Short mmCIF file of N, CA and C in Angstrom, two decimals:
data_model
loop_
_atom_site.label_atom_id
_atom_site.label_comp_id
_atom_site.label_asym_id
_atom_site.label_seq_id
_atom_site.Cartn_x
_atom_site.Cartn_y
_atom_site.Cartn_z
N MET A 1 0.85 -1.17 0.00
CA MET A 1 0.00 0.00 0.00
C MET A 1 0.89 1.24 0.00
N SER A 2 0.63 2.14 -0.94
CA SER A 2 1.40 3.38 -1.09
C SER A 2 0.86 4.44 -0.13
N VAL A 3 1.76 4.99 0.70
CA VAL A 3 1.37 6.01 1.67
C VAL A 3 2.18 7.27 1.39
N VAL A 4 1.50 8.42 1.44
CA VAL A 4 2.16 9.71 1.28
C VAL A 4 2.18 10.36 2.67
N PRO A 5 3.35 10.34 3.34
CA PRO A 5 3.42 10.84 4.73
C PRO A 5 2.97 12.29 4.90
N VAL A 6 3.27 13.16 3.94
CA VAL A 6 2.90 14.57 4.08
C VAL A 6 1.37 14.73 4.08
N ILE A 7 0.66 13.91 3.34
CA ILE A 7 -0.81 13.99 3.35
C ILE A 7 -1.33 13.50 4.70
N ARG A 8 -0.72 12.45 5.24
CA ARG A 8 -1.12 11.97 6.57
C ARG A 8 -0.89 13.05 7.62
N SER A 9 0.26 13.73 7.56
CA SER A 9 0.56 14.75 8.58
C SER A 9 -0.24 16.04 8.40
N LYS A 10 -0.68 16.33 7.18
CA LYS A 10 -1.47 17.54 6.91
C LYS A 10 -2.89 17.17 6.46
N TYR A 11 -3.46 16.15 7.08
CA TYR A 11 -4.75 15.64 6.61
C TYR A 11 -5.88 16.68 6.75
N GLY A 12 -5.85 17.50 7.77
CA GLY A 12 -6.87 18.55 7.92
C GLY A 12 -6.82 19.51 6.75
N PHE A 13 -5.63 19.93 6.37
CA PHE A 13 -5.45 20.80 5.21
C PHE A 13 -5.91 20.10 3.95
N TYR A 14 -5.56 18.81 3.80
CA TYR A 14 -5.96 18.01 2.64
C TYR A 14 -7.48 17.94 2.51
N ARG A 15 -8.17 17.64 3.61
CA ARG A 15 -9.64 17.56 3.59
C ARG A 15 -10.26 18.89 3.18
N LYS A 16 -9.74 19.98 3.74
CA LYS A 16 -10.25 21.31 3.40
C LYS A 16 -10.01 21.59 1.91
N LEU A 17 -8.84 21.22 1.44
CA LEU A 17 -8.47 21.41 0.04
C LEU A 17 -9.41 20.64 -0.89
N LEU A 18 -9.71 19.42 -0.53
CA LEU A 18 -10.54 18.57 -1.39
C LEU A 18 -12.03 18.85 -1.24
N ARG A 19 -12.51 19.05 -0.04
CA ARG A 19 -13.96 19.11 0.20
C ARG A 19 -14.59 20.47 0.01
N GLU A 20 -13.80 21.53 0.03
CA GLU A 20 -14.39 22.86 -0.14
C GLU A 20 -14.30 23.29 -1.60
N HIS A 21 -15.10 24.27 -1.95
CA HIS A 21 -15.26 24.67 -3.34
C HIS A 21 -14.01 25.32 -3.93
N LYS A 22 -13.77 24.96 -5.19
CA LYS A 22 -12.64 25.50 -5.95
C LYS A 22 -13.14 26.01 -7.30
N TYR A 23 -12.42 27.00 -7.84
CA TYR A 23 -12.82 27.60 -9.11
C TYR A 23 -11.68 27.53 -10.13
N VAL A 24 -12.02 27.11 -11.34
CA VAL A 24 -11.07 27.08 -12.45
C VAL A 24 -11.04 28.48 -13.04
N LEU A 25 -9.86 28.95 -13.39
CA LEU A 25 -9.72 30.33 -13.85
C LEU A 25 -9.90 30.50 -15.36
N ARG A 26 -9.97 29.41 -16.13
CA ARG A 26 -10.18 29.52 -17.57
C ARG A 26 -11.39 28.69 -18.00
N ASP A 27 -12.06 29.14 -19.06
CA ASP A 27 -13.22 28.41 -19.58
C ASP A 27 -12.85 27.11 -20.26
N ALA A 28 -11.62 27.02 -20.79
CA ALA A 28 -11.19 25.83 -21.52
C ALA A 28 -9.75 25.47 -21.15
N VAL A 29 -9.48 24.17 -21.18
CA VAL A 29 -8.13 23.67 -20.98
C VAL A 29 -7.70 23.11 -22.33
N ASP A 30 -6.72 23.77 -22.96
CA ASP A 30 -6.21 23.32 -24.25
C ASP A 30 -5.09 22.31 -24.02
N VAL A 31 -5.30 21.09 -24.52
CA VAL A 31 -4.35 20.01 -24.36
C VAL A 31 -3.51 19.95 -25.64
N VAL A 32 -2.21 20.20 -25.49
CA VAL A 32 -1.32 20.33 -26.65
C VAL A 32 -0.04 19.53 -26.42
N LYS A 33 0.79 19.47 -27.47
CA LYS A 33 2.09 18.82 -27.34
C LYS A 33 2.97 19.67 -26.43
N VAL A 34 3.71 18.98 -25.55
CA VAL A 34 4.61 19.66 -24.62
C VAL A 34 6.00 19.10 -24.85
N ALA A 35 6.99 19.97 -24.97
CA ALA A 35 8.37 19.54 -25.18
C ALA A 35 8.82 18.65 -24.03
N GLY A 36 9.42 17.53 -24.36
CA GLY A 36 9.94 16.63 -23.35
C GLY A 36 8.94 15.62 -22.82
N ASN A 37 7.68 15.69 -23.25
CA ASN A 37 6.65 14.75 -22.79
C ASN A 37 6.00 14.11 -24.01
N VAL A 38 6.74 13.26 -24.71
CA VAL A 38 6.28 12.66 -25.96
C VAL A 38 5.04 11.78 -25.79
N PRO A 39 4.96 10.93 -24.75
CA PRO A 39 3.80 10.03 -24.69
C PRO A 39 2.47 10.73 -24.41
N PHE A 40 2.52 11.94 -23.84
CA PHE A 40 1.27 12.60 -23.46
C PHE A 40 1.20 14.03 -23.99
N LEU A 41 0.00 14.42 -24.36
CA LEU A 41 -0.33 15.81 -24.61
C LEU A 41 -0.77 16.36 -23.25
N GLU A 42 -0.62 17.66 -23.03
CA GLU A 42 -0.91 18.18 -21.70
C GLU A 42 -1.50 19.58 -21.75
N GLY A 43 -2.40 19.84 -20.84
CA GLY A 43 -2.96 21.17 -20.64
C GLY A 43 -3.07 21.44 -19.16
N LYS A 44 -2.79 22.69 -18.75
CA LYS A 44 -2.85 23.06 -17.33
C LYS A 44 -3.54 24.40 -17.17
N THR A 45 -4.16 24.57 -16.02
CA THR A 45 -4.75 25.85 -15.66
C THR A 45 -4.71 25.99 -14.14
N HIS A 46 -4.75 27.23 -13.69
CA HIS A 46 -4.73 27.50 -12.25
C HIS A 46 -6.14 27.41 -11.68
N VAL A 47 -6.18 27.07 -10.41
CA VAL A 47 -7.43 26.89 -9.67
C VAL A 47 -7.32 27.71 -8.39
N THR A 48 -8.41 28.36 -7.99
CA THR A 48 -8.44 29.06 -6.71
C THR A 48 -9.37 28.31 -5.76
N HIS A 49 -9.07 28.38 -4.50
CA HIS A 49 -9.87 27.73 -3.46
C HIS A 49 -10.72 28.80 -2.79
N SER A 50 -11.92 28.44 -2.40
CA SER A 50 -12.83 29.42 -1.80
C SER A 50 -12.32 29.95 -0.47
N ASP A 51 -11.48 29.18 0.23
CA ASP A 51 -11.07 29.55 1.57
C ASP A 51 -9.56 29.58 1.80
N LEU A 52 -8.79 28.97 0.91
CA LEU A 52 -7.35 28.87 1.10
C LEU A 52 -6.60 29.67 0.05
N ASP A 53 -5.48 30.21 0.44
CA ASP A 53 -4.61 30.90 -0.50
C ASP A 53 -3.46 29.95 -0.84
N ALA A 54 -3.77 28.95 -1.64
CA ALA A 54 -2.78 27.92 -1.99
C ALA A 54 -2.66 27.84 -3.51
N GLU A 55 -1.48 27.47 -3.98
CA GLU A 55 -1.26 27.32 -5.42
C GLU A 55 -1.77 25.95 -5.85
N ILE A 56 -2.90 25.94 -6.58
CA ILE A 56 -3.54 24.70 -7.03
C ILE A 56 -3.55 24.70 -8.56
N THR A 57 -3.28 23.53 -9.14
CA THR A 57 -3.23 23.39 -10.59
C THR A 57 -4.11 22.23 -11.02
N LEU A 58 -4.87 22.44 -12.09
CA LEU A 58 -5.62 21.37 -12.76
C LEU A 58 -4.83 21.01 -14.00
N ALA A 59 -4.46 19.73 -14.13
CA ALA A 59 -3.75 19.25 -15.32
C ALA A 59 -4.60 18.19 -16.01
N VAL A 60 -4.61 18.26 -17.33
CA VAL A 60 -5.27 17.25 -18.16
C VAL A 60 -4.19 16.65 -19.04
N ARG A 61 -4.05 15.34 -18.99
CA ARG A 61 -3.07 14.64 -19.82
C ARG A 61 -3.81 13.64 -20.70
N VAL A 62 -3.46 13.64 -21.99
CA VAL A 62 -4.07 12.74 -22.96
C VAL A 62 -2.95 12.00 -23.68
N ARG A 63 -3.06 10.68 -23.77
CA ARG A 63 -2.02 9.91 -24.45
C ARG A 63 -1.98 10.31 -25.92
N SER A 64 -0.79 10.57 -26.43
CA SER A 64 -0.61 11.04 -27.81
C SER A 64 -1.14 10.05 -28.83
N THR A 65 -1.00 8.76 -28.55
CA THR A 65 -1.39 7.73 -29.52
C THR A 65 -2.78 7.15 -29.28
N ASP A 66 -3.46 7.60 -28.24
CA ASP A 66 -4.80 7.08 -27.93
C ASP A 66 -5.55 8.12 -27.11
N HIS A 67 -6.39 8.90 -27.77
CA HIS A 67 -7.09 9.99 -27.09
C HIS A 67 -8.22 9.51 -26.17
N ASP A 68 -8.47 8.19 -26.12
CA ASP A 68 -9.41 7.64 -25.16
C ASP A 68 -8.75 7.41 -23.80
N PHE A 69 -7.42 7.54 -23.74
CA PHE A 69 -6.64 7.35 -22.52
C PHE A 69 -6.24 8.73 -22.01
N TYR A 70 -6.87 9.18 -20.93
CA TYR A 70 -6.58 10.51 -20.39
C TYR A 70 -6.73 10.48 -18.88
N LEU A 71 -6.16 11.50 -18.25
CA LEU A 71 -6.32 11.64 -16.82
C LEU A 71 -6.41 13.11 -16.45
N PHE A 72 -7.11 13.37 -15.36
CA PHE A 72 -7.24 14.70 -14.78
C PHE A 72 -6.57 14.67 -13.42
N GLU A 73 -5.84 15.71 -13.08
CA GLU A 73 -5.15 15.77 -11.79
C GLU A 73 -5.30 17.14 -11.16
N LEU A 74 -5.50 17.15 -9.86
CA LEU A 74 -5.42 18.38 -9.07
C LEU A 74 -4.18 18.27 -8.20
N ARG A 75 -3.35 19.31 -8.24
CA ARG A 75 -2.12 19.34 -7.45
C ARG A 75 -2.08 20.63 -6.63
N CYS A 76 -1.47 20.53 -5.46
CA CYS A 76 -1.26 21.70 -4.62
C CYS A 76 0.19 21.68 -4.16
N ALA A 77 0.96 22.67 -4.60
CA ALA A 77 2.39 22.73 -4.28
C ALA A 77 2.64 22.76 -2.78
N GLU A 78 1.73 23.38 -2.03
CA GLU A 78 1.88 23.50 -0.58
C GLU A 78 1.72 22.16 0.14
N LEU A 79 1.01 21.22 -0.49
CA LEU A 79 0.72 19.94 0.13
C LEU A 79 1.76 18.88 -0.23
N SER A 80 1.95 18.64 -1.53
CA SER A 80 2.82 17.54 -1.96
C SER A 80 3.07 17.64 -3.46
N ASP A 81 4.07 16.90 -3.93
CA ASP A 81 4.30 16.80 -5.37
C ASP A 81 3.28 15.86 -6.01
N GLU A 82 2.68 14.99 -5.20
CA GLU A 82 1.66 14.05 -5.68
C GLU A 82 0.36 14.78 -6.00
N PRO A 83 -0.37 14.33 -7.02
CA PRO A 83 -1.72 14.87 -7.22
C PRO A 83 -2.58 14.51 -6.01
N PHE A 84 -3.38 15.45 -5.52
CA PHE A 84 -4.22 15.13 -4.36
C PHE A 84 -5.57 14.56 -4.76
N PHE A 85 -5.91 14.66 -6.04
CA PHE A 85 -7.14 14.04 -6.55
C PHE A 85 -6.95 13.78 -8.03
N GLN A 86 -7.36 12.59 -8.50
CA GLN A 86 -7.16 12.21 -9.90
C GLN A 86 -8.35 11.46 -10.47
N PHE A 87 -8.43 11.48 -11.79
CA PHE A 87 -9.36 10.64 -12.54
C PHE A 87 -8.56 9.96 -13.65
N HIS A 88 -8.71 8.66 -13.79
CA HIS A 88 -8.07 7.90 -14.86
C HIS A 88 -9.17 7.31 -15.74
N SER A 89 -9.11 7.56 -17.05
CA SER A 89 -10.12 7.03 -17.95
C SER A 89 -9.84 5.59 -18.35
N ASP A 90 -8.57 5.22 -18.36
CA ASP A 90 -8.16 3.91 -18.87
C ASP A 90 -6.87 3.52 -18.18
N GLY A 91 -6.40 2.33 -18.46
CA GLY A 91 -5.14 1.89 -17.89
C GLY A 91 -5.33 0.77 -16.90
N CYS A 92 -4.34 0.59 -16.06
CA CYS A 92 -4.32 -0.51 -15.10
C CYS A 92 -5.36 -0.33 -14.01
N ALA A 93 -5.84 -1.46 -13.52
CA ALA A 93 -6.70 -1.44 -12.34
C ALA A 93 -5.83 -1.13 -11.13
N HIS A 94 -6.42 -0.52 -10.12
CA HIS A 94 -5.72 -0.27 -8.87
C HIS A 94 -6.31 -1.17 -7.79
N ARG A 95 -5.55 -1.37 -6.74
CA ARG A 95 -6.01 -2.21 -5.64
C ARG A 95 -6.07 -1.39 -4.37
N ASN A 96 -7.21 -1.44 -3.71
CA ASN A 96 -7.37 -0.82 -2.39
C ASN A 96 -7.07 -1.90 -1.37
N ALA A 97 -5.89 -1.86 -0.81
CA ALA A 97 -5.46 -2.88 0.16
C ALA A 97 -6.11 -2.60 1.51
N ASP A 98 -7.30 -3.13 1.70
CA ASP A 98 -8.04 -2.96 2.95
C ASP A 98 -8.51 -4.33 3.39
N GLU A 99 -7.98 -4.81 4.50
CA GLU A 99 -8.29 -6.17 4.95
C GLU A 99 -9.76 -6.33 5.34
N ALA A 100 -10.47 -5.24 5.58
CA ALA A 100 -11.89 -5.31 5.92
C ALA A 100 -12.75 -5.59 4.68
N VAL A 101 -12.16 -5.40 3.49
CA VAL A 101 -12.88 -5.61 2.23
C VAL A 101 -12.39 -6.92 1.62
N PRO A 102 -13.30 -7.79 1.15
CA PRO A 102 -12.88 -9.04 0.53
C PRO A 102 -11.92 -8.77 -0.65
N LEU A 103 -10.95 -9.64 -0.82
CA LEU A 103 -9.92 -9.47 -1.84
C LEU A 103 -10.52 -9.25 -3.23
N ALA A 104 -11.57 -9.97 -3.55
CA ALA A 104 -12.21 -9.84 -4.88
C ALA A 104 -12.77 -8.45 -5.12
N GLU A 105 -13.10 -7.70 -4.07
CA GLU A 105 -13.66 -6.37 -4.20
C GLU A 105 -12.61 -5.26 -4.08
N GLN A 106 -11.35 -5.61 -3.84
CA GLN A 106 -10.30 -4.62 -3.69
C GLN A 106 -9.79 -4.09 -5.03
N ARG A 107 -10.01 -4.81 -6.11
CA ARG A 107 -9.54 -4.42 -7.44
C ARG A 107 -10.54 -3.43 -8.04
N ILE A 108 -10.05 -2.24 -8.41
CA ILE A 108 -10.89 -1.19 -8.99
C ILE A 108 -10.39 -0.92 -10.41
N THR A 109 -11.23 -1.24 -11.38
CA THR A 109 -10.86 -1.03 -12.78
C THR A 109 -11.12 0.42 -13.19
N THR A 110 -10.62 0.79 -14.35
CA THR A 110 -10.86 2.13 -14.88
C THR A 110 -12.21 2.15 -15.58
N PRO A 111 -12.83 3.29 -15.66
CA PRO A 111 -12.44 4.60 -15.13
C PRO A 111 -12.59 4.64 -13.61
N HIS A 112 -11.73 5.43 -12.96
CA HIS A 112 -11.82 5.56 -11.52
C HIS A 112 -11.20 6.86 -11.03
N PHE A 113 -11.56 7.21 -9.79
CA PHE A 113 -11.00 8.37 -9.10
C PHE A 113 -9.97 7.88 -8.08
N ASN A 114 -8.98 8.73 -7.78
CA ASN A 114 -8.00 8.46 -6.72
C ASN A 114 -7.99 9.63 -5.75
N ARG A 115 -8.04 9.33 -4.47
CA ARG A 115 -7.88 10.32 -3.42
C ARG A 115 -7.09 9.66 -2.30
N PHE A 116 -6.97 10.29 -1.13
CA PHE A 116 -6.21 9.72 -0.02
C PHE A 116 -7.07 9.64 1.22
N ASN A 117 -6.77 8.65 2.08
CA ASN A 117 -7.48 8.53 3.35
C ASN A 117 -6.65 9.18 4.47
N GLN A 118 -7.12 9.09 5.70
CA GLN A 118 -6.49 9.76 6.84
C GLN A 118 -5.08 9.25 7.12
N GLN A 119 -4.77 8.01 6.71
CA GLN A 119 -3.44 7.46 6.90
C GLN A 119 -2.48 7.88 5.77
N GLY A 120 -3.00 8.63 4.79
CA GLY A 120 -2.17 9.05 3.66
C GLY A 120 -2.08 8.00 2.57
N ALA A 121 -2.91 6.97 2.64
CA ALA A 121 -2.92 5.89 1.65
C ALA A 121 -3.86 6.25 0.50
N ALA A 122 -3.44 5.90 -0.71
CA ALA A 122 -4.27 6.14 -1.89
C ALA A 122 -5.50 5.24 -1.84
N VAL A 123 -6.66 5.83 -2.14
CA VAL A 123 -7.92 5.10 -2.19
C VAL A 123 -8.52 5.34 -3.57
N THR A 124 -8.88 4.26 -4.24
CA THR A 124 -9.45 4.34 -5.59
C THR A 124 -10.91 3.95 -5.52
N TYR A 125 -11.76 4.66 -6.28
CA TYR A 125 -13.18 4.31 -6.32
C TYR A 125 -13.77 4.66 -7.67
N LYS A 126 -14.83 3.96 -8.03
CA LYS A 126 -15.48 4.12 -9.32
C LYS A 126 -16.43 5.32 -9.30
N PRO A 127 -16.58 6.00 -10.45
CA PRO A 127 -17.62 7.04 -10.54
C PRO A 127 -18.99 6.38 -10.53
N GLU A 128 -20.00 7.17 -10.19
CA GLU A 128 -21.37 6.66 -10.23
C GLU A 128 -21.69 6.24 -11.66
N PRO A 129 -22.38 5.11 -11.83
CA PRO A 129 -22.71 4.68 -13.20
C PRO A 129 -23.68 5.65 -13.86
N GLU A 130 -23.59 5.71 -15.17
CA GLU A 130 -24.50 6.57 -15.93
C GLU A 130 -25.91 6.00 -15.89
N ALA A 131 -26.86 6.84 -16.18
CA ALA A 131 -28.25 6.40 -16.22
C ALA A 131 -28.42 5.33 -17.30
N PRO A 132 -29.18 4.26 -17.03
CA PRO A 132 -29.37 3.21 -18.02
C PRO A 132 -29.98 3.76 -19.30
N GLY A 133 -29.57 3.19 -20.41
CA GLY A 133 -30.13 3.59 -21.71
C GLY A 133 -29.37 4.72 -22.37
N LYS A 134 -28.45 5.36 -21.66
CA LYS A 134 -27.66 6.45 -22.24
C LYS A 134 -26.45 5.87 -22.94
N GLU A 135 -26.32 6.11 -24.22
CA GLU A 135 -25.15 5.66 -24.95
C GLU A 135 -24.10 6.75 -24.90
N PRO A 136 -22.88 6.44 -24.45
CA PRO A 136 -21.84 7.48 -24.40
C PRO A 136 -21.39 7.86 -25.81
N ASP A 137 -21.17 9.13 -26.02
CA ASP A 137 -20.66 9.66 -27.28
C ASP A 137 -19.15 9.75 -27.16
N PRO A 138 -18.38 8.93 -27.91
CA PRO A 138 -16.92 8.93 -27.74
C PRO A 138 -16.28 10.30 -27.95
N ALA A 139 -16.83 11.11 -28.85
CA ALA A 139 -16.25 12.43 -29.11
C ALA A 139 -16.39 13.35 -27.90
N ASN A 140 -17.40 13.15 -27.09
CA ASN A 140 -17.62 14.02 -25.93
C ASN A 140 -17.26 13.34 -24.60
N ALA A 141 -16.68 12.15 -24.66
CA ALA A 141 -16.39 11.40 -23.43
C ALA A 141 -15.46 12.17 -22.50
N ILE A 142 -14.44 12.80 -23.03
CA ILE A 142 -13.48 13.50 -22.16
C ILE A 142 -14.16 14.66 -21.44
N ASN A 143 -15.06 15.38 -22.11
CA ASN A 143 -15.75 16.49 -21.45
C ASN A 143 -16.83 16.00 -20.50
N ARG A 144 -17.49 14.89 -20.83
CA ARG A 144 -18.46 14.30 -19.91
C ARG A 144 -17.75 13.87 -18.62
N ASN A 145 -16.58 13.25 -18.76
CA ASN A 145 -15.83 12.82 -17.58
C ASN A 145 -15.22 14.00 -16.83
N MET A 146 -14.92 15.08 -17.53
CA MET A 146 -14.44 16.30 -16.85
C MET A 146 -15.55 16.83 -15.93
N VAL A 147 -16.79 16.77 -16.38
CA VAL A 147 -17.92 17.20 -15.54
C VAL A 147 -18.00 16.32 -14.29
N TYR A 148 -17.88 14.99 -14.44
CA TYR A 148 -17.90 14.08 -13.28
C TYR A 148 -16.75 14.42 -12.33
N PHE A 149 -15.56 14.65 -12.89
CA PHE A 149 -14.39 14.99 -12.09
C PHE A 149 -14.63 16.28 -11.30
N CYS A 150 -15.14 17.29 -12.00
CA CYS A 150 -15.39 18.58 -11.34
C CYS A 150 -16.44 18.47 -10.25
N GLN A 151 -17.49 17.69 -10.50
CA GLN A 151 -18.52 17.51 -9.48
C GLN A 151 -17.95 16.81 -8.25
N GLU A 152 -17.14 15.80 -8.48
CA GLU A 152 -16.54 15.03 -7.38
C GLU A 152 -15.53 15.87 -6.60
N ALA A 153 -14.81 16.75 -7.30
CA ALA A 153 -13.76 17.57 -6.67
C ALA A 153 -14.27 18.92 -6.19
N LYS A 154 -15.58 19.20 -6.38
CA LYS A 154 -16.16 20.50 -6.03
C LYS A 154 -15.41 21.62 -6.73
N LEU A 155 -15.38 21.53 -8.05
CA LEU A 155 -14.61 22.41 -8.91
C LEU A 155 -15.48 22.87 -10.06
N ASN A 156 -15.53 24.17 -10.32
CA ASN A 156 -16.25 24.66 -11.49
C ASN A 156 -15.77 26.06 -11.86
N LEU A 157 -16.36 26.58 -12.94
CA LEU A 157 -16.03 27.93 -13.38
C LEU A 157 -16.83 28.94 -12.58
N ARG A 158 -18.10 28.95 -12.78
CA ARG A 158 -19.04 29.82 -12.06
C ARG A 158 -20.40 29.13 -12.14
N ASP A 159 -21.20 29.31 -11.17
CA ASP A 159 -22.50 28.64 -11.08
C ASP A 159 -22.30 27.15 -11.33
N ASP A 160 -23.01 26.60 -12.34
CA ASP A 160 -22.89 25.17 -12.64
C ASP A 160 -22.17 24.93 -13.95
N GLU A 161 -21.25 25.79 -14.30
CA GLU A 161 -20.49 25.63 -15.54
C GLU A 161 -19.16 24.95 -15.24
N PHE A 162 -18.69 24.17 -16.22
CA PHE A 162 -17.45 23.42 -16.07
C PHE A 162 -16.52 23.74 -17.22
N PRO A 163 -15.20 23.61 -17.00
CA PRO A 163 -14.27 23.90 -18.09
C PRO A 163 -14.40 22.88 -19.21
N LEU A 164 -14.14 23.35 -20.40
CA LEU A 164 -14.16 22.51 -21.60
C LEU A 164 -12.74 22.04 -21.87
N VAL A 165 -12.58 20.76 -22.23
CA VAL A 165 -11.27 20.23 -22.60
C VAL A 165 -11.20 20.20 -24.11
N ARG A 166 -10.17 20.83 -24.67
CA ARG A 166 -9.97 20.83 -26.12
C ARG A 166 -8.62 20.17 -26.40
N VAL A 167 -8.68 19.00 -27.07
CA VAL A 167 -7.46 18.26 -27.40
C VAL A 167 -6.98 18.73 -28.77
N LEU A 168 -5.74 19.22 -28.82
CA LEU A 168 -5.13 19.75 -30.05
C LEU A 168 -6.10 20.68 -30.77
N PRO A 169 -6.46 21.80 -30.15
CA PRO A 169 -7.49 22.68 -30.69
C PRO A 169 -7.19 23.25 -32.07
N ASN A 170 -5.92 23.36 -32.46
CA ASN A 170 -5.59 23.92 -33.77
C ASN A 170 -5.27 22.86 -34.81
N ALA A 171 -5.55 21.59 -34.50
CA ALA A 171 -5.27 20.49 -35.43
C ALA A 171 -6.56 20.04 -36.10
N LEU A 172 -6.44 19.20 -37.12
CA LEU A 172 -7.61 18.63 -37.76
C LEU A 172 -8.40 17.82 -36.74
N PRO A 173 -9.72 17.86 -36.77
CA PRO A 173 -10.52 17.16 -35.77
C PRO A 173 -10.62 15.65 -36.03
N LEU A 174 -9.51 14.94 -35.87
CA LEU A 174 -9.49 13.50 -36.05
C LEU A 174 -9.37 12.84 -34.69
N HIS A 175 -10.16 11.82 -34.46
CA HIS A 175 -10.11 11.09 -33.19
C HIS A 175 -9.01 10.05 -33.30
N VAL A 176 -8.03 10.09 -32.42
CA VAL A 176 -6.87 9.20 -32.48
C VAL A 176 -7.01 8.08 -31.47
N THR A 177 -6.86 6.84 -31.95
CA THR A 177 -6.78 5.67 -31.08
C THR A 177 -5.72 4.75 -31.64
N GLN A 178 -5.37 3.73 -30.90
CA GLN A 178 -4.39 2.76 -31.38
C GLN A 178 -5.04 1.73 -32.29
N LYS A 179 -6.33 1.77 -32.45
CA LYS A 179 -7.02 0.80 -33.30
C LYS A 179 -6.67 1.06 -34.76
N ASP A 180 -6.48 -0.01 -35.51
CA ASP A 180 -6.12 0.08 -36.92
C ASP A 180 -7.37 0.39 -37.73
N PRO A 181 -7.47 1.56 -38.39
CA PRO A 181 -8.67 1.88 -39.16
C PRO A 181 -8.86 0.98 -40.38
N ASN A 182 -7.82 0.28 -40.79
CA ASN A 182 -7.91 -0.60 -41.95
C ASN A 182 -8.14 -2.05 -41.58
N SER A 183 -8.41 -2.34 -40.34
CA SER A 183 -8.53 -3.74 -39.89
C SER A 183 -9.67 -4.49 -40.54
N THR A 184 -10.70 -3.81 -40.99
CA THR A 184 -11.83 -4.50 -41.61
C THR A 184 -11.79 -4.43 -43.14
N VAL A 185 -10.74 -3.84 -43.70
CA VAL A 185 -10.62 -3.71 -45.15
C VAL A 185 -9.91 -4.94 -45.70
N LEU A 186 -10.47 -5.54 -46.72
CA LEU A 186 -9.88 -6.70 -47.36
C LEU A 186 -9.06 -6.23 -48.56
N PHE A 187 -7.75 -6.36 -48.47
CA PHE A 187 -6.88 -5.94 -49.58
C PHE A 187 -6.65 -7.12 -50.47
N LEU A 188 -6.73 -6.90 -51.79
CA LEU A 188 -6.52 -7.97 -52.78
C LEU A 188 -5.12 -8.01 -53.28
#
């Protein structure tokens, strides 16, 4: 089990940071190529807290070769180098090592949120399931999940508005995945 000692020692500050309202300072987060970070495209914006004067950053990372693989992170320089709250759309399952929970229920697949408990241990949990009968639109999945992330983190622009995520805003609007677009074509 991974423990972050600084979160354990500053747990009151962490709870206040996570549970109280925060505001994103920009209407959109533009996710672009960043020098030195080839596997991921990245966008960042500053966040203000309703009660704390702390430097908080919202980061959105999207895998360069698969735009269905993305994560959202909230970081506070005053607390730790670790993100204090995250959302992962895809990737490896995480394990919540809690002996009170049966082993079969400790594995949490993606998509999931990550936060910390009072001992400073990472805790992973699933977002609430969507309403039955709703088909997800892949083109809007990242923004739909940004809304879930913002609701869970008590983060928004103003009123009930949420930031828009724009992946490569100045590029051609092609959806990138690792799937071969020619896999169903029969070549003679």
